[in-house]
Short mmCIF file of C-alpha atoms in Angstrom, two decimals:
data_model
loop_
_atom_site.label_atom_id
_atom_site.label_comp_id
_atom_site.label_asym_id
_atom_site.label_seq_id
_atom_site.Cartn_x
_atom_site.Cartn_y
_atom_site.Cartn_z
CA MET I 1467 -0.02 0.06 0.08
CA SER I 1468 1.39 3.61 -0.74
CA ALA I 1469 0.40 6.67 1.18
CA VAL I 1470 -1.27 9.52 -0.74
CA MET I 1471 1.37 12.13 -1.36
CA ARG I 1472 1.13 15.34 0.76
CA SER I 1473 0.59 17.68 -2.31
CA ASP I 1474 -2.42 15.56 -3.41
CA VAL I 1475 -4.05 15.99 0.09
CA ARG I 1476 -3.05 19.42 1.20
CA GLY I 1477 -4.31 21.02 -1.88
CA SER I 1478 -7.70 19.50 -1.67
CA VAL I 1479 -8.58 20.20 1.94
CA SER I 1480 -9.25 23.35 3.84
CA GLU I 1481 -6.52 25.02 5.84
CA GLU I 1482 -8.41 24.17 9.09
CA GLU I 1483 -8.67 20.37 8.12
CA TRP I 1484 -5.01 20.46 7.32
CA GLU I 1485 -3.95 21.88 10.69
CA THR I 1486 -6.09 19.19 12.30
CA ARG I 1487 -4.35 16.59 10.14
CA VAL I 1488 -0.99 17.83 11.32
CA ALA I 1489 -1.95 17.90 14.99
CA LEU I 1490 -3.39 14.21 14.67
CA ALA I 1491 -0.56 12.97 13.05
CA ALA I 1492 1.71 14.43 15.78
CA ALA I 1493 -0.45 12.91 18.44
CA TYR I 1494 0.02 9.54 16.84
CA ARG I 1495 3.83 9.89 16.80
CA LEU I 1496 3.87 11.17 20.37
CA VAL I 1497 1.91 8.15 21.41
CA ALA I 1498 4.64 5.94 19.84
CA LEU I 1499 7.48 8.06 21.32
CA HIS I 1500 5.98 7.52 24.81
CA GLY I 1501 5.62 3.87 24.13
CA TRP I 1502 1.76 3.77 24.35
CA ASP I 1503 1.34 2.11 20.86
CA ASP I 1504 0.22 -1.54 20.29
CA LEU I 1505 1.55 -2.24 16.76
CA VAL I 1506 -1.34 -0.99 14.54
CA PHE I 1507 -4.27 -1.89 16.99
CA THR I 1508 -5.40 1.26 18.53
CA HIS I 1509 -6.53 4.57 17.31
CA ILE I 1510 -6.73 8.34 17.77
CA SER I 1511 -9.68 10.16 15.94
CA ALA I 1512 -10.35 13.84 15.21
CA ALA I 1513 -13.40 15.54 13.96
CA VAL I 1514 -12.88 17.49 10.84
CA PRO I 1515 -13.47 21.07 11.20
CA SER I 1516 -16.66 22.50 9.47
CA GLU I 1517 -17.48 19.08 8.14
CA GLU I 1518 -20.33 17.59 10.26
CA GLY I 1519 -20.09 13.91 10.69
CA HIS I 1520 -16.63 13.65 9.09
CA PHE I 1521 -13.60 12.53 11.09
CA LEU I 1522 -9.90 11.35 10.54
CA ILE I 1523 -8.58 8.17 11.76
CA ASN I 1524 -5.31 6.08 11.28
CA PRO I 1525 -4.66 4.26 8.15
CA TYR I 1526 -4.92 0.66 9.17
CA GLY I 1527 -1.37 -0.94 8.53
CA LEU I 1528 0.67 1.94 9.34
CA PHE I 1529 2.59 2.03 12.52
CA PHE I 1530 1.89 5.17 14.81
CA GLU I 1531 5.53 6.32 14.04
CA GLU I 1532 5.03 6.34 10.45
CA ILE I 1533 1.66 8.30 10.37
CA THR I 1534 1.70 11.57 8.35
CA ALA I 1535 -0.94 14.45 7.90
CA SER I 1536 -1.63 13.27 4.37
CA SER I 1537 -1.99 9.49 5.19
CA LEU I 1538 -4.85 9.97 7.63
CA VAL I 1539 -8.20 8.60 6.39
CA LYS I 1540 -11.33 10.80 6.33
CA VAL I 1541 -14.57 8.82 7.04
CA ASN I 1542 -18.16 9.51 7.79
CA LEU I 1543 -20.22 8.16 10.74
CA ALA I 1544 -21.28 5.26 8.48
CA GLY I 1545 -17.59 4.16 8.18
CA GLU I 1546 -17.44 5.06 4.50
CA LYS I 1547 -14.38 6.89 3.09
CA VAL I 1548 -15.25 10.42 1.99
CA MET I 1549 -11.86 11.04 0.57
CA GLU I 1550 -9.87 8.64 -1.55
CA SER I 1551 -7.20 6.64 0.21
CA ASP I 1552 -5.17 3.45 -0.49
CA PHE I 1553 -5.63 2.48 3.25
CA PRO I 1554 -8.50 0.71 5.14
CA ILE I 1555 -9.52 1.62 8.54
CA THR I 1556 -9.82 -0.64 11.54
CA PRO I 1557 -13.48 -1.98 12.24
CA ALA I 1558 -13.13 -1.85 16.07
CA GLY I 1559 -11.56 1.64 15.92
CA PHE I 1560 -14.65 2.88 13.89
CA VAL I 1561 -17.32 1.43 16.25
CA ILE I 1562 -15.61 2.98 19.39
CA HIS I 1563 -14.77 6.44 17.80
CA SER I 1564 -18.02 6.78 15.74
CA ALA I 1565 -20.15 6.23 18.71
CA ILE I 1566 -18.47 8.81 20.76
CA HIS I 1567 -18.31 11.43 18.10
CA ALA I 1568 -22.06 11.00 17.18
CA ALA I 1569 -23.22 11.26 20.70
CA ARG I 1570 -20.64 13.96 22.13
CA HIS I 1571 -20.40 16.94 19.91
CA ASP I 1572 -18.26 18.67 22.20
CA VAL I 1573 -15.62 15.94 21.68
CA LYS I 1574 -13.33 16.64 18.96
CA CYS I 1575 -10.63 14.10 19.49
CA VAL I 1576 -10.88 10.44 21.02
CA LEU I 1577 -7.63 8.78 21.90
CA HIS I 1578 -7.39 5.01 22.86
CA THR I 1579 -4.53 2.96 23.99
CA HIS I 1580 -3.80 -0.65 25.00
CA THR I 1581 -0.85 -0.11 27.28
CA ARG I 1582 0.13 -2.88 29.84
CA SER I 1583 -0.42 -0.71 32.83
CA GLY I 1584 -3.76 0.61 31.52
CA ILE I 1585 -5.11 -2.87 30.81
CA ALA I 1586 -3.76 -3.93 34.40
CA VAL I 1587 -5.77 -1.36 36.04
CA SER I 1588 -8.80 -1.89 33.91
CA ALA I 1589 -8.80 -5.60 35.11
CA GLN I 1590 -8.79 -4.48 38.83
CA GLU I 1591 -12.25 -4.46 40.46
CA ASP I 1592 -11.59 -1.11 42.20
CA GLY I 1593 -10.29 0.48 39.02
CA LEU I 1594 -8.20 3.76 39.18
CA LEU I 1595 -7.10 4.46 42.83
CA PRO I 1596 -6.72 7.95 44.12
CA ILE I 1597 -2.98 7.32 45.42
CA SER I 1598 -1.00 9.92 43.29
CA GLN I 1599 -0.97 13.38 42.39
CA GLN I 1600 -1.47 12.41 38.68
CA SER I 1601 -4.61 10.52 39.74
CA LEU I 1602 -5.87 13.58 41.58
CA PHE I 1603 -6.85 15.41 38.36
CA LEU I 1604 -8.79 12.37 37.07
CA MET I 1605 -10.93 10.86 39.63
CA ALA I 1606 -14.13 12.62 39.18
CA ASN I 1607 -13.68 12.44 35.32
CA VAL I 1608 -13.27 8.74 34.78
CA GLY I 1609 -15.99 6.29 33.62
CA TYR I 1610 -15.72 2.52 33.29
CA HIS I 1611 -17.21 0.35 30.38
CA ASN I 1612 -17.42 -3.49 30.97
CA TYR I 1613 -15.82 -5.55 28.36
CA GLU I 1614 -17.94 -7.07 25.57
CA GLY I 1615 -15.59 -8.54 23.42
CA VAL I 1616 -13.61 -6.96 20.40
CA ALA I 1617 -15.57 -3.81 19.67
CA LEU I 1618 -17.07 -4.86 16.40
CA ASN I 1619 -20.84 -4.53 16.97
CA ASP I 1620 -22.88 -1.46 16.72
CA ASP I 1621 -25.27 -2.55 19.57
CA GLU I 1622 -22.39 -1.87 22.01
CA LYS I 1623 -22.47 1.80 21.22
CA PRO I 1624 -25.09 3.14 23.35
CA ARG I 1625 -23.72 1.39 26.50
CA LEU I 1626 -20.19 2.76 25.57
CA VAL I 1627 -21.68 6.21 25.34
CA ALA I 1628 -23.75 5.95 28.47
CA ASP I 1629 -20.74 4.87 30.52
CA LEU I 1630 -18.58 7.66 29.26
CA GLY I 1631 -21.35 10.01 29.93
CA ASP I 1632 -19.88 13.67 30.07
CA LYS I 1633 -16.56 12.57 31.34
CA ALA I 1634 -13.14 13.07 29.74
CA ALA I 1635 -11.70 9.54 30.31
CA LEU I 1636 -13.05 5.97 30.06
CA ILE I 1637 -11.41 2.87 31.43
CA LEU I 1638 -12.35 -0.02 29.22
CA ARG I 1639 -12.39 -3.05 31.37
CA ASN I 1640 -9.95 -5.87 30.38
CA HIS I 1641 -9.09 -3.72 27.33
CA GLY I 1642 -7.54 -0.38 27.87
CA LEU I 1643 -7.81 3.34 28.21
CA LEU I 1644 -9.71 6.19 26.38
CA THR I 1645 -9.87 9.94 26.56
CA ALA I 1646 -12.30 12.35 24.89
CA ALA I 1647 -11.65 16.01 24.57
CA SER I 1648 -12.41 19.12 22.82
CA THR I 1649 -8.88 19.45 21.29
CA ILE I 1650 -6.21 16.97 20.32
CA PRO I 1651 -3.65 18.40 22.70
CA GLU I 1652 -6.11 18.04 25.63
CA ALA I 1653 -7.01 14.36 24.70
CA PHE I 1654 -3.24 13.75 24.86
CA LEU I 1655 -2.59 15.41 28.10
CA ILE I 1656 -5.35 13.69 29.82
CA MET I 1657 -4.03 10.27 28.61
CA TYR I 1658 -0.66 11.33 29.78
CA ALA I 1659 -2.18 11.73 33.27
CA LEU I 1660 -4.31 8.62 33.14
CA GLU I 1661 -1.32 6.46 31.74
CA ALA I 1662 0.89 7.77 34.54
CA SER I 1663 -1.68 7.25 37.12
CA CYS I 1664 -1.83 3.57 36.09
CA GLN I 1665 1.72 3.05 35.86
CA ILE I 1666 2.21 4.42 39.49
CA GLN I 1667 -0.64 2.47 40.73
CA ILE I 1668 0.79 -1.03 39.34
CA ASN I 1669 4.29 0.02 40.72
CA ALA I 1670 2.88 0.85 44.14
CA GLN I 1671 0.90 -2.25 44.40
CA SER I 1672 4.04 -4.40 43.42
CA GLY I 1673 5.48 -3.24 46.84
CA GLY I 1674 2.91 -5.14 48.63
CA GLY I 1675 2.14 -2.80 51.36
CA ALA I 1676 -0.96 -0.88 52.26
CA LEU I 1677 -1.71 2.16 49.92
CA ILE I 1678 -2.42 5.78 51.09
CA ARG I 1679 -5.34 7.25 49.39
CA ILE I 1680 -5.73 10.94 48.84
CA PRO I 1681 -8.29 12.55 51.27
CA GLU I 1682 -11.69 13.37 49.53
CA GLN I 1683 -11.46 17.13 50.45
CA ILE I 1684 -8.28 17.44 48.43
CA LEU I 1685 -9.85 15.34 45.46
CA ALA I 1686 -12.93 17.90 45.58
CA GLY I 1687 -10.55 20.88 44.82
CA ALA I 1688 -8.87 19.04 41.86
CA ALA I 1689 -10.20 21.19 38.91
CA GLU I 1690 -9.03 24.50 40.60
CA GLN I 1691 -5.70 22.91 41.20
CA ARG I 1692 -5.23 21.80 37.62
CA ARG I 1693 -6.18 25.22 36.38
CA VAL I 1694 -3.59 26.96 38.60
CA VAL I 1695 -0.99 24.21 37.71
CA THR I 1696 -1.39 24.81 33.84
CA LYS I 1697 -2.00 28.66 34.41
CA GLY I 1698 -5.21 28.23 32.95
CA LEU I 1699 -3.82 27.09 29.62
CA GLY I 1700 -4.64 23.39 29.94
CA ALA I 1701 -2.86 21.38 27.27
CA ASP I 1702 -1.61 24.35 25.42
CA LEU I 1703 0.89 24.81 28.20
CA VAL I 1704 2.91 21.65 27.07
CA TRP I 1705 1.81 20.90 23.40
CA PRO I 1706 4.45 23.33 21.77
CA GLY I 1707 7.09 21.66 23.93
CA LEU I 1708 5.80 18.28 22.83
CA LEU I 1709 5.90 19.29 19.08
CA ARG I 1710 9.56 20.63 19.60
CA LYS I 1711 10.48 17.15 21.14
CA LEU I 1712 8.74 15.37 18.32
CA ASP I 1713 10.53 17.43 15.73
CA ARG I 1714 13.81 16.30 17.32
CA ASN I 1715 13.00 12.71 17.60
CA ASN I 1716 10.59 11.71 14.63
CA PRO I 1717 10.15 14.77 12.20
CA GLY I 1718 7.94 14.32 9.12
CA TYR I 1719 4.51 14.03 10.68
CA ALA I 1720 3.47 17.22 8.68
CA ASP I 1721 4.02 15.68 5.45
#
């Protein structure tokens, strides 16, 4: 399979869509750079600006470290390509992502991973524990979705959407992690905190001792603490630095 050349795509999409493509390709490569990828078996999607019902998803068969802005596949909510591409999309990715994009119009990016620590926490009855500063910012904003097998059936969509609700993160039992946000950088930053929380939890549990939980009164003030820590900028505080890091380690995502 050959990727579509950049000139063919950039010249046929809006400037807004191209910017979204570049950011989404960067997110894929950052996921790979942080070691959160699982060969070709997870996905990040982004809504196409000013094109209701259209979104971008990974070309199935490319590793995340190879994805470029021009190779992303544009599809509609029926799973049909709306722009020519040599690549297929993953059926399971489409079911999960299309369900959330269709139900949550505030969500412009959905990021899903299969990391070892994320799956390990997803398999624990108590789920994510409030035992780290990283988890502090997530506890009130995480839902849980029970495992129903590989996500191939449309009848799972209503349950998945209901379990996410209005939250920004979803722990897919026995499966992995998911974040949903209004921007690509925000979905990435939430996943960064969620993945770190899961890694810390597994490491702490491996010690075998009793764990100290963050008190409820501190958890209650998490949103304001996050605002102060990020100077009210949210993910925009760290995204430019992440792109600089990516430019040093794996450039070419904007092709």
